[in-house]
Amino acid sequence: MTYITGFHAMEEIVRAGRQGGAVLLVAQAGPRVKRILEQANKAGFPVRQAGASELDRLAPDNRGAAIAMEGEARTAGQDLDSWLEGLDAAADGIVLVLDHIE
């Protein structure tokens, strides 16, 4: 299981409707989390209330919410060619590689 905790990443997952086993876990609903929660409810995205201690245990870097997704996260040390080979060719998407952005 992979836990996505970044606000932008969570917003994009909910917006794109990538529900394949994903569940939004909410412990504390600050302004950003409330907006993500509203988007999730409108999109019919599964949402589950979680205790703060549970969420801290599952996703220590959470900001009051996380999206639990099936599968493992790709490692940062993986080379680009291997990562590209692992992508689903039938899925819509764009791969954008940026370096030294300031």
C-alpha angles and dihedrals in degrees: 000000000000123000119210112202108165114108094225093047092049092048091051094048091051093043092049091048093232094165100151095139093325121139127184109228114201126191104153122021109210119167096280093044090048090055092049090047091052091050091048093051092049091050094047090244113164112256129188129185112233131188116249092242092051092049092046089053094048099039111014093185094054123135096211095301143046137180114234111213130184116247133031129295117249112254122248090229094060114113119244096245092054091046093050091049089056094056121105105251091204094056120095114239149113127242113210119182116196130179133188095004112178 
